[in-house]
PDB file of C-alpha atoms and ligand atoms in Angstrom:
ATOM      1  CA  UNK A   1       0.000   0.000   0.000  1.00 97.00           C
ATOM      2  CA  UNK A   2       0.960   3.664  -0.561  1.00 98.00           C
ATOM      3  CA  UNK A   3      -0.420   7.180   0.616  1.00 98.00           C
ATOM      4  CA  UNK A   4      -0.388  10.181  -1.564  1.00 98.00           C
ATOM      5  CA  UNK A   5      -0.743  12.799   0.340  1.00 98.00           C
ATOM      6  CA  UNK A   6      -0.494  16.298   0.706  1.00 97.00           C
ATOM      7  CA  UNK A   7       0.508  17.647   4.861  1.00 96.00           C
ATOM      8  CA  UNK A   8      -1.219  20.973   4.183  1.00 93.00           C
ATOM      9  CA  UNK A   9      -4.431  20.000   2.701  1.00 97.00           C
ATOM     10  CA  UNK A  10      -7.075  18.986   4.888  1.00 98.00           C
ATOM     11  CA  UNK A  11      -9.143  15.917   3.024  1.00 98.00           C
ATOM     12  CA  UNK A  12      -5.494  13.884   3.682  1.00 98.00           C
ATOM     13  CA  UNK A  13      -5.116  15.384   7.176  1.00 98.00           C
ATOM     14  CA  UNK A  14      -8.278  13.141   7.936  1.00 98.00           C
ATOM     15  CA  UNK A  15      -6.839  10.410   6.631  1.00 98.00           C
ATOM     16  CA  UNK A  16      -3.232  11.070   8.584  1.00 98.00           C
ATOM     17  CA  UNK A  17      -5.238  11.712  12.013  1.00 98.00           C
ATOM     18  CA  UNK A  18      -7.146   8.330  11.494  1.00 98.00           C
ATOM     19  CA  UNK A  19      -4.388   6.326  10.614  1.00 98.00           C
ATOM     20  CA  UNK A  20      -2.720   8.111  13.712  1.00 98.00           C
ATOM     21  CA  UNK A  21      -5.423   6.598  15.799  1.00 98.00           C
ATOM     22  CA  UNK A  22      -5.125   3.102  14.935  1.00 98.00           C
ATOM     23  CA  UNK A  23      -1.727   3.150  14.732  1.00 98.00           C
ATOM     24  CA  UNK A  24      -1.055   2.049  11.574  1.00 98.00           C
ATOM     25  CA  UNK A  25       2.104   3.464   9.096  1.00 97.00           C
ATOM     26  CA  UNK A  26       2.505   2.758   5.682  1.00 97.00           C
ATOM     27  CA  UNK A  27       4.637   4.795   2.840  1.00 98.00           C
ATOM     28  CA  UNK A  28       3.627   8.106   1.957  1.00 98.00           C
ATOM     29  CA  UNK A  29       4.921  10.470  -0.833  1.00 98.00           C
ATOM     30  CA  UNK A  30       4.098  14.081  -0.653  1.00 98.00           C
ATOM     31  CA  UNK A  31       2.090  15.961  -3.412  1.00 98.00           C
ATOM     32  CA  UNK A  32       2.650  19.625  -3.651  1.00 97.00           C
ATOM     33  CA  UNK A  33      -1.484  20.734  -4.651  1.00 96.00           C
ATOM     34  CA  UNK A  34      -0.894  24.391  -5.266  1.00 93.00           C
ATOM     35  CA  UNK A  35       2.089  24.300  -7.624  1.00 94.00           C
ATOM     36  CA  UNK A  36       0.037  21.440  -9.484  1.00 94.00           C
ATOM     37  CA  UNK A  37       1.863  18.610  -8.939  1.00 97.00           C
ATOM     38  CA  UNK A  38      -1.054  16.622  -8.723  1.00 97.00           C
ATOM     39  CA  UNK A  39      -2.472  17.769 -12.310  1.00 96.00           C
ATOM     40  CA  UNK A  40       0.789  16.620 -13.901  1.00 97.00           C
ATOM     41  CA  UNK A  41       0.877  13.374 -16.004  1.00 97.00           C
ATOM     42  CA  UNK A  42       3.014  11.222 -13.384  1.00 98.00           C
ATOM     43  CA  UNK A  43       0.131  12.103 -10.751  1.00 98.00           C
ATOM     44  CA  UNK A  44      -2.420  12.002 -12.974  1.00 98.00           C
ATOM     45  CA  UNK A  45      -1.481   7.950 -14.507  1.00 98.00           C
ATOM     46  CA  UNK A  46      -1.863   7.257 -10.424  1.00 98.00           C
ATOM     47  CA  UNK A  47      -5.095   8.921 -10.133  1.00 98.00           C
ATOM     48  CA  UNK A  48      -6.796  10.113 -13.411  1.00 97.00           C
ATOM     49  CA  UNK A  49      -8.703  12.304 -10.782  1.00 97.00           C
ATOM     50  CA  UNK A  50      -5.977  14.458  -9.854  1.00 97.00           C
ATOM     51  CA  UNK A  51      -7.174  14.570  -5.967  1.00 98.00           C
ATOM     52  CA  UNK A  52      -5.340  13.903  -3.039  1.00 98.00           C
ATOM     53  CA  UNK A  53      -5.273  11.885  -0.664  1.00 98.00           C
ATOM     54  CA  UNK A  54      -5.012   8.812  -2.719  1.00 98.00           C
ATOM     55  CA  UNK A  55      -4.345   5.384  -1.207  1.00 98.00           C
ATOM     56  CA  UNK A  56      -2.594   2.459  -4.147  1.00 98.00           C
ATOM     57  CA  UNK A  57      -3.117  -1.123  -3.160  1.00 98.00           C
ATOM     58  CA  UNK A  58      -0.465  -3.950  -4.110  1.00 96.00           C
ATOM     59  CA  UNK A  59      -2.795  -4.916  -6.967  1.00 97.00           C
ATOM     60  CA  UNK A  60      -3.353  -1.882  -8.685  1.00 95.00           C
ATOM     61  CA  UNK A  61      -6.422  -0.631  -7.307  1.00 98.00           C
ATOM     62  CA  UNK A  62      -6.720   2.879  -6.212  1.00 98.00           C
ATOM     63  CA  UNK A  63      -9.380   4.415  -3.592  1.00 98.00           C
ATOM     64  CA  UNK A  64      -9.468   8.357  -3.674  1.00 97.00           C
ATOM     65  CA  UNK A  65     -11.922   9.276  -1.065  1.00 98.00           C
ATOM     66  CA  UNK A  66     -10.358  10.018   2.166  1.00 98.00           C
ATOM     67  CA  UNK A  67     -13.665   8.498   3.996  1.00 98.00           C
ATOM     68  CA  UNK A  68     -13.209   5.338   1.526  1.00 98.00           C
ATOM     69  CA  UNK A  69      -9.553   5.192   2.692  1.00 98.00           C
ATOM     70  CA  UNK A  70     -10.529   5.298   6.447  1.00 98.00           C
ATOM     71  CA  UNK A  71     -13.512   3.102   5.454  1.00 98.00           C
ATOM     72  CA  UNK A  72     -10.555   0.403   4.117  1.00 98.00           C
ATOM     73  CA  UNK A  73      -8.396   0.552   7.318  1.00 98.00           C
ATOM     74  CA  UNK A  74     -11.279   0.651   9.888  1.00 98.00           C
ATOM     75  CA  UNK A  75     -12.369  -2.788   8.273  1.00 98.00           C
ATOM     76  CA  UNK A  76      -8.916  -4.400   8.059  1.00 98.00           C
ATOM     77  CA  UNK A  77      -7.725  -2.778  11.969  1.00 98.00           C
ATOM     78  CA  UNK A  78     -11.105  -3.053  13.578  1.00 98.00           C
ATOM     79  CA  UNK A  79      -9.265  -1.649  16.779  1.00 98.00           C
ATOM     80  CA  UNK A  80      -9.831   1.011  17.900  1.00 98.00           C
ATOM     81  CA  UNK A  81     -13.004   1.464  16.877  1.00 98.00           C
ATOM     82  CA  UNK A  82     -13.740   4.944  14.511  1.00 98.00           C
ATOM     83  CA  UNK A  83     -17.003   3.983  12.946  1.00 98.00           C
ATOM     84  CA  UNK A  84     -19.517   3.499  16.009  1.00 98.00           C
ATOM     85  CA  UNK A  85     -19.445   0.225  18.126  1.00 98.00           C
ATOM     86  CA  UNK A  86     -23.299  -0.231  18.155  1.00 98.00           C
ATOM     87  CA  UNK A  87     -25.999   0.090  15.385  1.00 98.00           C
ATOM     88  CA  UNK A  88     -27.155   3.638  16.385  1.00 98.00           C
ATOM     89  CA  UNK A  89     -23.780   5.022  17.049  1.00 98.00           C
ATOM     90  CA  UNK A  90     -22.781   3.817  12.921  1.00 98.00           C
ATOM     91  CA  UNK A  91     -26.065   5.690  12.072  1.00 98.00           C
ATOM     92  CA  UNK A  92     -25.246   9.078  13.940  1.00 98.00           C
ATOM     93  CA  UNK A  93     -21.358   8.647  12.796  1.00 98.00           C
ATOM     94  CA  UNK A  94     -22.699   8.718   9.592  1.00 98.00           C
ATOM     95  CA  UNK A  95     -25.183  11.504  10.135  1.00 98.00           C
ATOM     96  CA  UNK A  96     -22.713  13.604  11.626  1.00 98.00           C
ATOM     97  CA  UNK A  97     -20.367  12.637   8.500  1.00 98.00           C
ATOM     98  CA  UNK A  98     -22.491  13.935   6.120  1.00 98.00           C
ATOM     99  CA  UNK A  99     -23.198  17.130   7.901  1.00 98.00           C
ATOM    100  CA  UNK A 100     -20.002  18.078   8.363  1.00 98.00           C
ATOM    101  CA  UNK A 101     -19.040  17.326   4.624  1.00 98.00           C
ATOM    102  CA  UNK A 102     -22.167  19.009   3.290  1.00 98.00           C
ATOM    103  CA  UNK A 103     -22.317  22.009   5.694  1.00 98.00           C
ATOM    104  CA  UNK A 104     -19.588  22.520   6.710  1.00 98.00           C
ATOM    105  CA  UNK A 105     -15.974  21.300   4.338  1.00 98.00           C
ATOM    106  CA  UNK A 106     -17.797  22.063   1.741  1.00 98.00           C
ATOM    107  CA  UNK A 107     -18.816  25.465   1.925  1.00 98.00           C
ATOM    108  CA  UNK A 108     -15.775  26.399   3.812  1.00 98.00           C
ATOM    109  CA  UNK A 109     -13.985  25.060   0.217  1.00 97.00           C
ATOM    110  CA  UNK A 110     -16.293  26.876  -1.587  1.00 97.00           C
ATOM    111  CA  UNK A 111     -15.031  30.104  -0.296  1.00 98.00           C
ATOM    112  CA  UNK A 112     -11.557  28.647  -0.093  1.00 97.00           C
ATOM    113  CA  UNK A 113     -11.449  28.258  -3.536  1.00 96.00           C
ATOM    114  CA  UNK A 114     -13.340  31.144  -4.823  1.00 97.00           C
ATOM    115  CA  UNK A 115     -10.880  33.517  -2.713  1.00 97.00           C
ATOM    116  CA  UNK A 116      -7.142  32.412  -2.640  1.00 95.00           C
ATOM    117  CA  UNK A 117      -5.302  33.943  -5.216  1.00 93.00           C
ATOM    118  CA  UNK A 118      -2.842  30.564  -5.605  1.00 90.00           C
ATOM    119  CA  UNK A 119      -6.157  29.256  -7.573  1.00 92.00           C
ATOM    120  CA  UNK A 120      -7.657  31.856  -9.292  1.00 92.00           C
ATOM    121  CA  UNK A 121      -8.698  29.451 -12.372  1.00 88.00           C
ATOM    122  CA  UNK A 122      -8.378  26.223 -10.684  1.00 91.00           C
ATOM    123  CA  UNK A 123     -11.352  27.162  -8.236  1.00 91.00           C
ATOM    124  CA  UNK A 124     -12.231  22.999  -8.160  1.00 92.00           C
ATOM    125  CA  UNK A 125     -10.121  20.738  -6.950  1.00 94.00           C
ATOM    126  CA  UNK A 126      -8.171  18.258  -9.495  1.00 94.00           C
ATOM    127  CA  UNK A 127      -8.820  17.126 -12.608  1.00 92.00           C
ATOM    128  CA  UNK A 128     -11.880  19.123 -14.304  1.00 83.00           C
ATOM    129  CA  UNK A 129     -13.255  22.645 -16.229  1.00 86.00           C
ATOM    130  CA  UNK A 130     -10.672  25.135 -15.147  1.00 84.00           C
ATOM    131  CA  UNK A 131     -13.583  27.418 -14.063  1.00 89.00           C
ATOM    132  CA  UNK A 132     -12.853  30.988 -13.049  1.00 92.00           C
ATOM    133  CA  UNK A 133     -13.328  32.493  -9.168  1.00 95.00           C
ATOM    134  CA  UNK A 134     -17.178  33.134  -8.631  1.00 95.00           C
ATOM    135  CA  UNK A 135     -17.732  35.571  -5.603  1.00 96.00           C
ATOM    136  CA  UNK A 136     -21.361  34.641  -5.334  1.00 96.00           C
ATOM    137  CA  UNK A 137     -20.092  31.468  -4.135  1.00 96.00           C
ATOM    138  CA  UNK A 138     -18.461  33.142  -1.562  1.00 98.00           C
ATOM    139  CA  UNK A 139     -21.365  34.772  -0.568  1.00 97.00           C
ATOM    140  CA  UNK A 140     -23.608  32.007  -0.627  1.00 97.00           C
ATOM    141  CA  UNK A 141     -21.374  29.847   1.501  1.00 98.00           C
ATOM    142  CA  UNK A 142     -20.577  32.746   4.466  1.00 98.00           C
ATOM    143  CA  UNK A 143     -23.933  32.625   4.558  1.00 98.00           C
ATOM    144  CA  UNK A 144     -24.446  29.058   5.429  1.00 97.00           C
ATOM    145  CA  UNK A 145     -21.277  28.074   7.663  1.00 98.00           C
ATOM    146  CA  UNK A 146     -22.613  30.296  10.959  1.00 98.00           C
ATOM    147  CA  UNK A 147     -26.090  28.521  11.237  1.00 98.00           C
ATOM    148  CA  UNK A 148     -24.288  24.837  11.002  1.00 98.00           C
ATOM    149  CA  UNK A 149     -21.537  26.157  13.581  1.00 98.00           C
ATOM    150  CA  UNK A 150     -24.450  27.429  16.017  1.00 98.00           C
ATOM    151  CA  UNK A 151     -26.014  23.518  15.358  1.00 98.00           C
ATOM    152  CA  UNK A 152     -22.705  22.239  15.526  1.00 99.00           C
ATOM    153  CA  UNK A 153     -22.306  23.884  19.135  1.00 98.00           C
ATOM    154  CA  UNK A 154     -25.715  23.553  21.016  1.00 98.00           C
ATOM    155  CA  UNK A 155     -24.896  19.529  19.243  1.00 98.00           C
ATOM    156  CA  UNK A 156     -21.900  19.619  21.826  1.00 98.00           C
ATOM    157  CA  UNK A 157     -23.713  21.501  24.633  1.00 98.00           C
ATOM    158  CA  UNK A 158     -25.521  17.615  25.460  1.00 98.00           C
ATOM    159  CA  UNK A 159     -22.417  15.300  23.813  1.00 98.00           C
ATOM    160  CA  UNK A 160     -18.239  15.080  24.819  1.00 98.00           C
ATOM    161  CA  UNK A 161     -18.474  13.774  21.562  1.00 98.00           C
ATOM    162  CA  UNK A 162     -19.637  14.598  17.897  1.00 98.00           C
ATOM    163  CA  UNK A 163     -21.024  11.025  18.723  1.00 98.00           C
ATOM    164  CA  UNK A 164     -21.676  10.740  22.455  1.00 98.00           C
ATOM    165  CA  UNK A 165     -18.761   9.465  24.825  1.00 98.00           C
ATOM    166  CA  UNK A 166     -17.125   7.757  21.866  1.00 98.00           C
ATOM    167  CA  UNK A 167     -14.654   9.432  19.599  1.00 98.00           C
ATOM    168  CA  UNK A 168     -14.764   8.577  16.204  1.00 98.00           C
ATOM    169  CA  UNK A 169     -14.010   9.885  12.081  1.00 98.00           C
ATOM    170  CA  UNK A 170     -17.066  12.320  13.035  1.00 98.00           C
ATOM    171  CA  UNK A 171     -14.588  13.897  15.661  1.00 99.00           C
ATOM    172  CA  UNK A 172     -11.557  14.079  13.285  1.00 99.00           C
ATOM    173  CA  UNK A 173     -13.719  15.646  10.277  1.00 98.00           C
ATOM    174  CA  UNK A 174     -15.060  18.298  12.449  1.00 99.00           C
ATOM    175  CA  UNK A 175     -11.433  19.043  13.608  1.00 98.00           C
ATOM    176  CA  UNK A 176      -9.885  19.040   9.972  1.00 98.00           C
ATOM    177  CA  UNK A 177     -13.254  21.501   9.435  1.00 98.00           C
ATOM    178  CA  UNK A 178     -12.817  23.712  12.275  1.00 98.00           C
ATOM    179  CA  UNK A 179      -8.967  24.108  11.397  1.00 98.00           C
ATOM    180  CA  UNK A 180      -9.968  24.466   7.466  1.00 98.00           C
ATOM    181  CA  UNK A 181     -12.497  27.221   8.816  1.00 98.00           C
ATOM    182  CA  UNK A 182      -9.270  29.210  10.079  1.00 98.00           C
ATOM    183  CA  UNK A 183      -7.537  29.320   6.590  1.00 97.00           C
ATOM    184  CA  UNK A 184     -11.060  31.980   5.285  1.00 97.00           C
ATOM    185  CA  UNK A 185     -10.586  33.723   8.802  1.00 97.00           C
ATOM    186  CA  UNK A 186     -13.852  31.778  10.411  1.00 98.00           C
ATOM    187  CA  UNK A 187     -12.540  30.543  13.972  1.00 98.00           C
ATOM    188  CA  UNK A 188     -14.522  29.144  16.096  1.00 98.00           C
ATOM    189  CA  UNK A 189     -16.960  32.218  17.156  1.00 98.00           C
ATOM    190  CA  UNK A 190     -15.847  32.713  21.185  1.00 98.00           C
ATOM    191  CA  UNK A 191     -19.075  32.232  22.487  1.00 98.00           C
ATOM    192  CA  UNK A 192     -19.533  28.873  21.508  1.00 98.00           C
ATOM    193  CA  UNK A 193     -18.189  27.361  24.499  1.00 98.00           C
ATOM    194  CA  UNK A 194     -19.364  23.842  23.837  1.00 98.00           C
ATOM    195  CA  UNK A 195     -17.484  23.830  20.723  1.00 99.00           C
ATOM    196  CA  UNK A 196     -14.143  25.653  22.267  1.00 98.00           C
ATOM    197  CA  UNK A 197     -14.342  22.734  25.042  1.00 98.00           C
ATOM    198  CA  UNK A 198     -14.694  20.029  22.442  1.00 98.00           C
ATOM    199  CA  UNK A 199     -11.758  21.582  20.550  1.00 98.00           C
ATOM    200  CA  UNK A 200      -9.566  21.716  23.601  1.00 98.00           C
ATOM    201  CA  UNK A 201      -9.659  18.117  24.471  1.00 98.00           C
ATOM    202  CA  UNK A 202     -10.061  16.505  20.853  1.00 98.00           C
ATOM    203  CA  UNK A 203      -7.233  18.544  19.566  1.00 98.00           C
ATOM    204  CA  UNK A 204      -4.982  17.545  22.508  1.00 98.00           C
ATOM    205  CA  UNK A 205      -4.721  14.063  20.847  1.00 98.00           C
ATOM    206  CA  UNK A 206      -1.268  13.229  19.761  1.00 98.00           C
ATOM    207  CA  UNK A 207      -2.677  11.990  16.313  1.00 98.00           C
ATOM    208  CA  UNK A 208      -4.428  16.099  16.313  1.00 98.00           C
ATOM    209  CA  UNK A 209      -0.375  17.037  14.931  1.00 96.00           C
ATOM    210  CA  UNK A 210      -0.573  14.175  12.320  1.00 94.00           C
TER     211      UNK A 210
HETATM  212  N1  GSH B 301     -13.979  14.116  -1.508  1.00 74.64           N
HETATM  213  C1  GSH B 301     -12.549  14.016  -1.627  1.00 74.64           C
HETATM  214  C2  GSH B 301     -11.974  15.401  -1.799  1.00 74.64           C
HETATM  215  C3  GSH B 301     -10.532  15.355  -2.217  1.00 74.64           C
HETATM  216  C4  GSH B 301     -10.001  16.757  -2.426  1.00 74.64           C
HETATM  217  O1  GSH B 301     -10.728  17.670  -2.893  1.00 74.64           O
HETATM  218  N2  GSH B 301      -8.733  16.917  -2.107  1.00 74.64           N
HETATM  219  C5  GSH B 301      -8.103  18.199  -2.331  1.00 74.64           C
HETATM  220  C6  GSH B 301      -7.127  18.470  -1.190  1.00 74.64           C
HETATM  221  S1  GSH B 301      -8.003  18.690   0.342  1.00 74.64           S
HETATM  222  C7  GSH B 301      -7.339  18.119  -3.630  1.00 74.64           C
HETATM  223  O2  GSH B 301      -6.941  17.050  -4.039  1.00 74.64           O
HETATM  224  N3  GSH B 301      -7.139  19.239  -4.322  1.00 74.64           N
HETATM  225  C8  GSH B 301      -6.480  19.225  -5.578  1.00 74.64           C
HETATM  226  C9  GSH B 301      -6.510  20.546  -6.282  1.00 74.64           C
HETATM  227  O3  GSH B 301      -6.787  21.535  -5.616  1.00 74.64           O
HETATM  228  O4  GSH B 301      -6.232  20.579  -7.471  1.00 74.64           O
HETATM  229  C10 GSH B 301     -11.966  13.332  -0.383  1.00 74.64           C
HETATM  230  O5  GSH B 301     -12.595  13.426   0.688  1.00 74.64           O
HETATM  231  O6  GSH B 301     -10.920  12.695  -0.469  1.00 74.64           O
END
């Protein structure tokens, strides 16, 4: 097996943080993103997707979604447990998943994208239409993130967890959101305790610097 990955970026930070958890090392190369490393043709004959991070298996087979990639490991190292131990928990793991990706990462990339000046032209990521900047985007997504951070905080107001008393991938996506959020200057707002104490301790993890 081998990691493409990219230590900046924060899809493959999930990926580093959960293999951190579990333990588990395996080969890595680095992929520098914003010179556009990953949209040359050595990168792209590994992934024709041009995304990172991108996991290669012994036979050939590729998987380039980070949650696919933890998906993979969690199955093969069952220990600790990432998913949810119980029925329910999977279910609100999964809830929690999809909120976060869909109200959070990816409106937080939308404005990402749609603002930095290092991809002005390559406003999606990989291997696609080289679309131009669109500031309605922008707008559109500043206008979404502070409604799912208020959820995401009266959500930790009743929970240690983004799942209960068990951390789990729900935990690290939130973290690689809430540190993504930083990058388009939207910390976490100061009066969202629940989510500041949350921070503190999940952050304080030694696989948090992964
Ligand atoms: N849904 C994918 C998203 C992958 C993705 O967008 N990765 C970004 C880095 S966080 C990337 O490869 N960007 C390439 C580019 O900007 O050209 C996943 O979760 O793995």
């Amino acid at each position: 097996m081998h990691l493409y990955d990219m230590v900046k970026a924060p899809n493959p930070r999930r990926v580093r943080i959960f293999l951190a958890e579990k333990k588990i090392e395996i080969p890595t190369t680095q992929v520098d993103i914003p010179s556009g490393e990953n949209l040359q043709p050595a990168y792209l004959a590994i992934n024709p997707r041009g995304v990172v991070p991108t996991l290669t298996l012994d036979d050939g087979t590729i998987l380039d979604e980070s949650v696919a990639i933890c998906r993979y490991f969690e199955a093969l190292y069952p220990n600790p447990n990432l998913f949810g131990r119980s029925a329910l928990e999977q279910a609100q793991v999964e809830r929690w998943q999809r909120r976060l990706e869909f109200e959070g990462l990816f409106h937080i990339a939308m404005i990402f994208r749609n603002t930095a000046s290092a991809f002005a032209g390559r406003s999606l990521p990989g291997q696609g239409p080289s679309l131009p900047q669109e500031p309605s985007l922008v707008t559109r997504a500043q206008a979404m993130l502070p409604p799912f951070f208020q959820a995401v905080n009266a959500h930790l107001s009743n929970s240690r967890y983004m799942v209960g008393d068990h951390f789990s991938i729900a935990d690290i996506t939130a973290l690689v959101m809430f540190d993504f959020a930083r990058w388009i200057k939207m910390p976490i707002p100061t009066e969202h305790s629940a989510t500041l104490r949350w921070y503190a301790e999940v952050s304080a993890r030694p696989s948090a610097k992964a």
